[in-house]
CSV table of N, CA and C in Angstrom, one decimal:
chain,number,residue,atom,x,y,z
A,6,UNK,N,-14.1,36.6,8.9
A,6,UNK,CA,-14.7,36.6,10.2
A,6,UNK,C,-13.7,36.0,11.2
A,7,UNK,N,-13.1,36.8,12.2
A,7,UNK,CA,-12.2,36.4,13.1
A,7,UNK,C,-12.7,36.0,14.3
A,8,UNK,N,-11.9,34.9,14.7
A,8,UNK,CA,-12.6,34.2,16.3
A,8,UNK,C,-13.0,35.4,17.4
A,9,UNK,N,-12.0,36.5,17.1
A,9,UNK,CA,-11.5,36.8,18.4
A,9,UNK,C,-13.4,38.4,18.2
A,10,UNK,N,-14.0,38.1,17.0
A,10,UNK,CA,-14.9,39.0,16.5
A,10,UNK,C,-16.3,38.7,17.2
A,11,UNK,N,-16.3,37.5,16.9
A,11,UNK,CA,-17.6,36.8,17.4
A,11,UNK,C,-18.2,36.8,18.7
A,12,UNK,N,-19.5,37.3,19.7
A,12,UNK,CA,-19.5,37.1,20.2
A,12,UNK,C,-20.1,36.1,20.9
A,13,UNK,N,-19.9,35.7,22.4
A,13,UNK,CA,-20.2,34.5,23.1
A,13,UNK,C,-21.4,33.6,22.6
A,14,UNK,N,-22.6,34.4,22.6
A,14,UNK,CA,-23.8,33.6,21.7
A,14,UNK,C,-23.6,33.0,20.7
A,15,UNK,N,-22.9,33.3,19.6
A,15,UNK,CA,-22.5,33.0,18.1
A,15,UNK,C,-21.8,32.0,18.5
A,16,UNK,N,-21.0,31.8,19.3
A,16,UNK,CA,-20.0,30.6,19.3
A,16,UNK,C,-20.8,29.0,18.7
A,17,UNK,N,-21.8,29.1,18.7
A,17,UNK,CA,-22.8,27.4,18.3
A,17,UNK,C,-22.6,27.3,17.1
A,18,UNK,N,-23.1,28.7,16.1
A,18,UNK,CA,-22.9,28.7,15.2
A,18,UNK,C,-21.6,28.5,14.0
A,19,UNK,N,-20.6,29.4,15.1
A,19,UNK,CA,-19.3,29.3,14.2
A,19,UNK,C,-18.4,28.1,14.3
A,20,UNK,N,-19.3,26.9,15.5
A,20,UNK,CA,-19.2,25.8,15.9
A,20,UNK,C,-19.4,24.7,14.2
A,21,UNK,N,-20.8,25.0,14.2
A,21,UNK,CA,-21.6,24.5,13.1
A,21,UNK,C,-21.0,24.9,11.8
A,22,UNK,N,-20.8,25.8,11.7
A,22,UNK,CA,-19.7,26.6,10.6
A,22,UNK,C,-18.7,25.4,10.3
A,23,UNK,N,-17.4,25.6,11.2
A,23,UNK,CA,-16.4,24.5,11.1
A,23,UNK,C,-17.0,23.0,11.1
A,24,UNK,N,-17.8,22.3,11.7
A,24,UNK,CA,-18.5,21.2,11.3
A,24,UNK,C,-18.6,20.8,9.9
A,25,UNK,N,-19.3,21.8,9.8
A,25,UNK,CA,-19.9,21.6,8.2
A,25,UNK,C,-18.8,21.9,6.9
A,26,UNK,N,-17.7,22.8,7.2
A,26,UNK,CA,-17.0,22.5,6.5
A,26,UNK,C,-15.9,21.8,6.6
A,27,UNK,N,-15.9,20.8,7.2
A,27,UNK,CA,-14.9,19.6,7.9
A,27,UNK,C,-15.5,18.8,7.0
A,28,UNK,N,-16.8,18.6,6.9
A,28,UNK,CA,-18.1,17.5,6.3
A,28,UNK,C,-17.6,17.7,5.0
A,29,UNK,N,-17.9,18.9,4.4
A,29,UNK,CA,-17.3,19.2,2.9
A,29,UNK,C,-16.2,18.9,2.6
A,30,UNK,N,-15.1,19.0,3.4
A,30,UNK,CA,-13.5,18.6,3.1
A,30,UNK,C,-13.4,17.1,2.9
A,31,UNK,N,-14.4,16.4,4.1
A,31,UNK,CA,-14.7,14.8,3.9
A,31,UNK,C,-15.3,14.2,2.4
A,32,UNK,N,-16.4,15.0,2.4
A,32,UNK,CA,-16.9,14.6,0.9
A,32,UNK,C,-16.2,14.9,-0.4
A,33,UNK,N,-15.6,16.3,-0.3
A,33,UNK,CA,-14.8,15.9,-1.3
A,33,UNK,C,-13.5,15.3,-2.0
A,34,UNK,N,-12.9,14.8,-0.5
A,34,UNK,CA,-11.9,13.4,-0.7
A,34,UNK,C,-12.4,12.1,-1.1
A,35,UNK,N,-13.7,11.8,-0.7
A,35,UNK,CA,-14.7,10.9,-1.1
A,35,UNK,C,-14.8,11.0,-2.2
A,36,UNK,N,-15.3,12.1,-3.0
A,36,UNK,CA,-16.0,12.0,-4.4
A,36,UNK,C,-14.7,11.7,-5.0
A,37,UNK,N,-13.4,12.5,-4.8
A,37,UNK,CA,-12.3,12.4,-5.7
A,37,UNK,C,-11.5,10.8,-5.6
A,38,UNK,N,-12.0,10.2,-4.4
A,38,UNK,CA,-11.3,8.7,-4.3
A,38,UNK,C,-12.2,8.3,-5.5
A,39,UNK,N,-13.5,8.6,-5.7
A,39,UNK,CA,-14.8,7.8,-6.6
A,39,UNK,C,-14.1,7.8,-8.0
A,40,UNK,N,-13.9,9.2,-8.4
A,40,UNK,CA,-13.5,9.9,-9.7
A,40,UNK,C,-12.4,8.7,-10.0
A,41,UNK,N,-10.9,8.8,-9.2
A,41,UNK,CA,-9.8,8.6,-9.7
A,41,UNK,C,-9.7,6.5,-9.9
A,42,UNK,N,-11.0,6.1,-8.9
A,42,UNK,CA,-11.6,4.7,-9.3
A,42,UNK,C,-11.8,4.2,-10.4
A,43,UNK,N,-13.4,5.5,-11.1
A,43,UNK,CA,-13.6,5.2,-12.3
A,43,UNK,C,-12.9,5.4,-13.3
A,44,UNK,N,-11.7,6.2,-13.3
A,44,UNK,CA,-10.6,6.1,-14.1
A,44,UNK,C,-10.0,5.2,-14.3
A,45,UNK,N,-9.2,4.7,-13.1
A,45,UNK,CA,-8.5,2.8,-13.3
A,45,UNK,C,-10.1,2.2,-14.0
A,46,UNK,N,-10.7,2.1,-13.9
A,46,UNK,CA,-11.9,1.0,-14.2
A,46,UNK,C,-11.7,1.6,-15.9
A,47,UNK,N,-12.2,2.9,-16.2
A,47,UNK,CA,-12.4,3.4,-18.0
A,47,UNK,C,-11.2,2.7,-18.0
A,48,UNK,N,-10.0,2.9,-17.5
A,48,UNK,CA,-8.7,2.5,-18.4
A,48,UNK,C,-8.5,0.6,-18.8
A,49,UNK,N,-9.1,0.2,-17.6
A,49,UNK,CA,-9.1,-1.3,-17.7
A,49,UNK,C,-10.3,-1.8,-18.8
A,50,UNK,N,-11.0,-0.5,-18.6
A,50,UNK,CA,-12.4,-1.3,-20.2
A,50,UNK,C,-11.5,-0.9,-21.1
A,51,UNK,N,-11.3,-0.2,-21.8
A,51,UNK,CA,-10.3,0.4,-23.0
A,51,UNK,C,-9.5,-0.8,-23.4
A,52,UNK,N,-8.3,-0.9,-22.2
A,52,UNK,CA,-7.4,-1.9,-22.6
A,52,UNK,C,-8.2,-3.7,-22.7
A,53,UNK,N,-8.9,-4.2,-21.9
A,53,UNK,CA,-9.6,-5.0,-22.3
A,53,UNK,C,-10.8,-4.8,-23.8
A,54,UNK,N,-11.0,-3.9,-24.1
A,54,UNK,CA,-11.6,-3.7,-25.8
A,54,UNK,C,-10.5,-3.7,-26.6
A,55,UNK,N,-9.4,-3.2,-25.9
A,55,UNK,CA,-8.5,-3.5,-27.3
A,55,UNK,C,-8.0,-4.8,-27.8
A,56,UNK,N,-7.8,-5.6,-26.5
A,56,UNK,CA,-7.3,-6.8,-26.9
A,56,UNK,C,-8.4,-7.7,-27.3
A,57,UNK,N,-9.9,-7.7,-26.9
A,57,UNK,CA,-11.0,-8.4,-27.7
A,57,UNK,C,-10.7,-8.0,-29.1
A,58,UNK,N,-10.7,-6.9,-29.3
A,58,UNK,CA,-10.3,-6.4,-31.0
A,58,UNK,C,-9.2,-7.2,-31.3
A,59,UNK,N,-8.2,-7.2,-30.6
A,59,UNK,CA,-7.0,-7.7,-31.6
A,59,UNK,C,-7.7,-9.6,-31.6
A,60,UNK,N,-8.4,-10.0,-30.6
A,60,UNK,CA,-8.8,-11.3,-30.6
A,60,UNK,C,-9.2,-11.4,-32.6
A,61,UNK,N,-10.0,-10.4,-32.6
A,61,UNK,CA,-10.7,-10.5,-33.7
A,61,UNK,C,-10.2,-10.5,-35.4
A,62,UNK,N,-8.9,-10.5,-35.2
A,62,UNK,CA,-7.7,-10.1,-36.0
A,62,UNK,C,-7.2,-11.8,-36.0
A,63,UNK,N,-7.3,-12.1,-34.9
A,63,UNK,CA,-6.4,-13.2,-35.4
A,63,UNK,C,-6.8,-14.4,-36.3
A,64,UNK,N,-5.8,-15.1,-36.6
A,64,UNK,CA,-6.1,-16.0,-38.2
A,64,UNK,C,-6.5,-17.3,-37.5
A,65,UNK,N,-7.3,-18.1,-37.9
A,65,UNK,CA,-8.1,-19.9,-37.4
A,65,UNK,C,-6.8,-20.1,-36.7
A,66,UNK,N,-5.3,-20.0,-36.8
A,66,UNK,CA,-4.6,-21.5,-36.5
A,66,UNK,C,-3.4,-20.8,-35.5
A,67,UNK,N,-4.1,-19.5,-34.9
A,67,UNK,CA,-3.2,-18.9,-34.3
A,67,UNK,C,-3.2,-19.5,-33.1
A,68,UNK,N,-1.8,-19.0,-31.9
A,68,UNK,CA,-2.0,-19.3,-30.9
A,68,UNK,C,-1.9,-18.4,-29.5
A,69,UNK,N,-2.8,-18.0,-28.2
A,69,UNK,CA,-2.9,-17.6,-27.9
A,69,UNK,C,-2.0,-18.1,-25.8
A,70,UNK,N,-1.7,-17.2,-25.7
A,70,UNK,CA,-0.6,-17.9,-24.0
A,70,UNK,C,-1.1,-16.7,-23.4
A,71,UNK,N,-1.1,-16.9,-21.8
A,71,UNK,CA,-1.7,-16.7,-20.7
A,71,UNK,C,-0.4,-16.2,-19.6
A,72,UNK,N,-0.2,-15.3,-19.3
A,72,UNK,CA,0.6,-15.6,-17.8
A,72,UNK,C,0.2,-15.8,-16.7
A,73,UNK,N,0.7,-16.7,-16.5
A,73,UNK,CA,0.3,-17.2,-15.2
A,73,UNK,C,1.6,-17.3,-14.2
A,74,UNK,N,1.3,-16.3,-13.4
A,74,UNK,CA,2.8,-15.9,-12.6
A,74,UNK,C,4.4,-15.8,-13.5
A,75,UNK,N,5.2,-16.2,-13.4
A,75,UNK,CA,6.1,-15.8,-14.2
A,75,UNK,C,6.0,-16.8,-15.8
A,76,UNK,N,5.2,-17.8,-15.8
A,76,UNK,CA,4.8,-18.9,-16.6
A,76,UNK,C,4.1,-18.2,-17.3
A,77,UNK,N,4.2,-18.8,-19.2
A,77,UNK,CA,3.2,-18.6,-20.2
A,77,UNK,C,2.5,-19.6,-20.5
A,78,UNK,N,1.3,-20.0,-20.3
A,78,UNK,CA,0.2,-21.0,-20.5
A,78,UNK,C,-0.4,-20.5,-22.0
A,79,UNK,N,-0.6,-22.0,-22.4
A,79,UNK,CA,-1.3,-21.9,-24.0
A,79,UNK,C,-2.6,-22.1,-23.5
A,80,UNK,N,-3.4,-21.2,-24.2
A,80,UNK,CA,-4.9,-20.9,-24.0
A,80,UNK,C,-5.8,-20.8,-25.3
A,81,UNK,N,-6.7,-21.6,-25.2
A,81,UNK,CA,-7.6,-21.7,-26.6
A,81,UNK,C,-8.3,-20.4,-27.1
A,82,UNK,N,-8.2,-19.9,-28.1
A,82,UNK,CA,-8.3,-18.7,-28.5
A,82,UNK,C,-10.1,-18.7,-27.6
A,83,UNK,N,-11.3,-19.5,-28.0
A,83,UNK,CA,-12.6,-19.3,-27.6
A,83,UNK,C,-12.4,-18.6,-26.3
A,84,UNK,N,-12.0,-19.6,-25.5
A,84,UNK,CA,-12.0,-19.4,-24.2
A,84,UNK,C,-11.1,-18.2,-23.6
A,85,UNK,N,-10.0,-17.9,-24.0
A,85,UNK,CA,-9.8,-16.3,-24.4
A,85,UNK,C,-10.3,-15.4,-24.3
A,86,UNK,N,-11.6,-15.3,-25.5
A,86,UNK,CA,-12.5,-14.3,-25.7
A,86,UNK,C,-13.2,-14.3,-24.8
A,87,UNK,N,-13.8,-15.6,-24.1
A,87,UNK,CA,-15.0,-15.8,-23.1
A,87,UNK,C,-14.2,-15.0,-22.3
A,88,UNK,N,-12.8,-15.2,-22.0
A,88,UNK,CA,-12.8,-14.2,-20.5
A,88,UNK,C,-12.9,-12.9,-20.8
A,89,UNK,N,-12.1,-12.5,-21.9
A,89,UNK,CA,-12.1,-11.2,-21.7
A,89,UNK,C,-13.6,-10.2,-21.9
A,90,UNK,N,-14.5,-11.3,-22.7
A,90,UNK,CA,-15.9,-10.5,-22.4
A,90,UNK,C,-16.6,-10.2,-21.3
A,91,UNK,N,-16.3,-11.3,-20.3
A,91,UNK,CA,-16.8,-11.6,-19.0
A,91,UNK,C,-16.0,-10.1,-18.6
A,92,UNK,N,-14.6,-10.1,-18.5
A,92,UNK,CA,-13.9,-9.1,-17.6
A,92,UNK,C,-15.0,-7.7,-17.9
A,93,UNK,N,-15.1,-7.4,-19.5
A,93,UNK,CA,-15.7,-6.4,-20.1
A,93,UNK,C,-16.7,-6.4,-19.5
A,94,UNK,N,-17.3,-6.9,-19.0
A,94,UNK,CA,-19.0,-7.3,-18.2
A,94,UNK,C,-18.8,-6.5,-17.0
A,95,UNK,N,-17.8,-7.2,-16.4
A,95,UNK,CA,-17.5,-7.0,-15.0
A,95,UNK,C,-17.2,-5.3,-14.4
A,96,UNK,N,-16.0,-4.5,-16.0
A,96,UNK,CA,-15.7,-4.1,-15.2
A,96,UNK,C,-16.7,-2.8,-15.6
A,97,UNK,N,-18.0,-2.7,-16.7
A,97,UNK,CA,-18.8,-1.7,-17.2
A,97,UNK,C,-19.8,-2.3,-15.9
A,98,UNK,N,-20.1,-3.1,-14.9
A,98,UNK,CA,-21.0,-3.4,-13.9
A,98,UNK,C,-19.7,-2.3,-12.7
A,99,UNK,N,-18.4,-2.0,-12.9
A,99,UNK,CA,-18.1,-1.7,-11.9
A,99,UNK,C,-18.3,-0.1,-12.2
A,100,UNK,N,-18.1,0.1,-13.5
A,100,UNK,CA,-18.4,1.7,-13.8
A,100,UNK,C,-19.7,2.1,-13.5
A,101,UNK,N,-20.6,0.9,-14.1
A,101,UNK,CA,-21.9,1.7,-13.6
A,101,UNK,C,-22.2,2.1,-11.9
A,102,UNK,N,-21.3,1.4,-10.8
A,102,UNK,CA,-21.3,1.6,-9.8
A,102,UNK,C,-20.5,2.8,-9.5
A,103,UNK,N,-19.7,3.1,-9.6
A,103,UNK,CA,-18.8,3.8,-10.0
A,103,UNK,C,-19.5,5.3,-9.8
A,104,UNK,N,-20.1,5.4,-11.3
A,104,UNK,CA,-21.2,6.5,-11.7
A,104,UNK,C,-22.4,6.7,-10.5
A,105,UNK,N,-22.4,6.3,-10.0
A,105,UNK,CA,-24.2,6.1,-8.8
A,105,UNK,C,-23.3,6.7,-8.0
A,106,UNK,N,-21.8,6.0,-7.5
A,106,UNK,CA,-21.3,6.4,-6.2
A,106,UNK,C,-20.9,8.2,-5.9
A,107,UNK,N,-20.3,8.2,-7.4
A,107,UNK,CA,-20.0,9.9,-8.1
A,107,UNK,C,-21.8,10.3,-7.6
A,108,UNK,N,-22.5,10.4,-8.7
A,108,UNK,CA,-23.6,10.9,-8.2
A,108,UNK,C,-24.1,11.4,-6.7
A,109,UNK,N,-24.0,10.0,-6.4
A,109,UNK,CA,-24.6,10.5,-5.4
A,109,UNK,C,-23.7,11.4,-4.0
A,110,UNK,N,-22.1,11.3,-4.3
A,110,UNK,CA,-21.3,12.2,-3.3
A,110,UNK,C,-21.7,13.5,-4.1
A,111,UNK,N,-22.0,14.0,-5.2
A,111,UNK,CA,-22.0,15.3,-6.0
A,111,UNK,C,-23.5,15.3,-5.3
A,112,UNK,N,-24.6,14.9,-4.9
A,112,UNK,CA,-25.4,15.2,-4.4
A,112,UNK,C,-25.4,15.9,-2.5
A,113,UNK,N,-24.2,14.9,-2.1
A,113,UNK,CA,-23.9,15.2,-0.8
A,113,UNK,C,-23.1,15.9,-0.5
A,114,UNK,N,-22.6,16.7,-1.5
A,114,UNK,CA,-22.0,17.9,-1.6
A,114,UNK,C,-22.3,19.3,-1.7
A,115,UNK,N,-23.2,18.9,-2.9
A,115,UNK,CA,-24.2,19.8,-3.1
A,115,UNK,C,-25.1,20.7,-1.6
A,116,UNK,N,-25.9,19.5,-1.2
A,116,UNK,CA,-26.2,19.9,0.1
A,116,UNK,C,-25.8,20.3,1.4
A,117,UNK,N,-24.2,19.5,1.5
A,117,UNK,CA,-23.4,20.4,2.4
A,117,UNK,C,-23.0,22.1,1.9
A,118,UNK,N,-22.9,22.1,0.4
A,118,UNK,CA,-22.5,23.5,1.0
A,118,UNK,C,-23.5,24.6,0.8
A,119,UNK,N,-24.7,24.0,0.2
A,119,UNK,CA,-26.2,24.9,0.8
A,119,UNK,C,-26.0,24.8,2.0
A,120,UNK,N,-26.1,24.2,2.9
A,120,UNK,CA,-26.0,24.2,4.6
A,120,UNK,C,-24.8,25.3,4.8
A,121,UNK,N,-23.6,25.0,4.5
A,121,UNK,CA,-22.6,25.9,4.9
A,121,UNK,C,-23.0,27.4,4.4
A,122,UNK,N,-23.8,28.0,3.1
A,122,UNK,CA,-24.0,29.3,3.1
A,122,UNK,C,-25.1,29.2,4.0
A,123,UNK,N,-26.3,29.1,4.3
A,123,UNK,CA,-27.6,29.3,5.2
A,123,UNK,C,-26.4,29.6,6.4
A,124,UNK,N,-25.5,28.8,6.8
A,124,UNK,CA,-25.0,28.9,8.6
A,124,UNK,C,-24.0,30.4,8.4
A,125,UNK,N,-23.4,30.2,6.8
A,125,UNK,CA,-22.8,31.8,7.1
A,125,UNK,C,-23.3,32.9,7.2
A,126,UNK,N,-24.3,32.8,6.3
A,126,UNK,CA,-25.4,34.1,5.7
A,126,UNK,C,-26.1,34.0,7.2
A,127,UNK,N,-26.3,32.8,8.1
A,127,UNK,CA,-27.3,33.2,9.5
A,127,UNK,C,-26.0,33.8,10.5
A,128,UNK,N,-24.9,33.3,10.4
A,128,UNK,CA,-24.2,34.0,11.1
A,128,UNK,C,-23.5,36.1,11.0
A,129,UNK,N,-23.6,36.1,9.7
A,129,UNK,CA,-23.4,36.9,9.4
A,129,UNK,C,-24.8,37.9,9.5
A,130,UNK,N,-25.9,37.4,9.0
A,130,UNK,CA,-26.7,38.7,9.7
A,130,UNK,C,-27.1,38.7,11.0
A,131,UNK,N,-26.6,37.6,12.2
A,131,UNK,CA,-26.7,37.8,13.7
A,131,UNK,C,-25.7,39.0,14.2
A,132,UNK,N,-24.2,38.4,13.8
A,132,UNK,CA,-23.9,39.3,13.7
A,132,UNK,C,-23.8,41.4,13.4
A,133,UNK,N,-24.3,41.5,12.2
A,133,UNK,CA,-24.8,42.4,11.6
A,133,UNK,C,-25.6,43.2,12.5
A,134,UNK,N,-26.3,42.5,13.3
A,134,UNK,CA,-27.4,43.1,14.2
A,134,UNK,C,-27.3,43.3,15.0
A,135,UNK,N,-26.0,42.4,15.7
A,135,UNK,CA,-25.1,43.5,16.9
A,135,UNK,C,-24.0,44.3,16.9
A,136,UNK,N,-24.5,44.6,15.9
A,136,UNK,CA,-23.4,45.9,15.7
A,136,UNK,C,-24.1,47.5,15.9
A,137,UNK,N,-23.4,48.2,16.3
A,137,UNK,CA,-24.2,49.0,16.2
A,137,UNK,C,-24.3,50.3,14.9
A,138,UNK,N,-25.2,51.2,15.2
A,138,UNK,CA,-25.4,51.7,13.7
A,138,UNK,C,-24.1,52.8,13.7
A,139,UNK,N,-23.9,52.6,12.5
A,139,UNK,CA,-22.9,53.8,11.9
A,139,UNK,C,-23.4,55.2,12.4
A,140,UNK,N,-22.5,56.2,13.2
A,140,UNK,CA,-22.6,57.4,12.9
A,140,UNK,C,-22.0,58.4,11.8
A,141,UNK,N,-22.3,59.1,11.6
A,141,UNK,CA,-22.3,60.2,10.4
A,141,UNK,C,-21.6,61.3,10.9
């Protein structure tokens, strides 16, 4: 459908047209910011289960160090685990947010581009109608 096709009336619509698919180009940088989030997040639960696991490996008289800035701090194996379960807490509380935020842009997507076919399909049969009929 070319600008230069449309006439004067239609202009609202092929207004609403580009709107709505501006809206769509919006949401779907949105959803994909959401997506490539919960991926750092799965990746930081993974690597935090792995190292609870290796917690679980280790022998009574082991010893466990911390960095802290360019420093290694000795850290009690318990208190170890307490963090990294807490992190594990934290960061399946951020996936589950995560998951809601996906949802619900895949919902707002959804409905922009039902909107964007209704304004083509309305544009396209206004058009259609001023056209005139084919001769034979």
């Amino acid at each position: 459908m070319a600008a230069a096709q449309v006439q004067p009336q239609h202009q609202e619509l092929v207004k609403k047209l580009q709107t709505e698919r501006e809206q769509l180009q919006i949401l779907t940088k949105e959803f994909q910011k959401f997506v490539s989030t919960r991926q750092q997040f799965d990746a930081q639960l993974n690597e935090n289960e792995l190292v609870l696991s290796e917690f679980k490996r280790l022998k009574k008289n082991s010893e466990v160090y911390k960095l802290v800035g360019p420093v290694l701090v000795k850290q009690e194996v318990p208190e170890a685990i307490s963090t990294v379960k807490k992190r594990i807490t934290f960061i399946k509380g951020e996936l589950e947010r995560c998951d809601k935020n996906i949802t619900d842009s895949e919902g707002k997507q959804t409905k922009c581009r039902e909107t964007l076919i209704k304004v083509q399909q309305e544009l396209q049969e206004k058009m259609q109608a001023q056209q005139p009929p084919a001769t034979k």
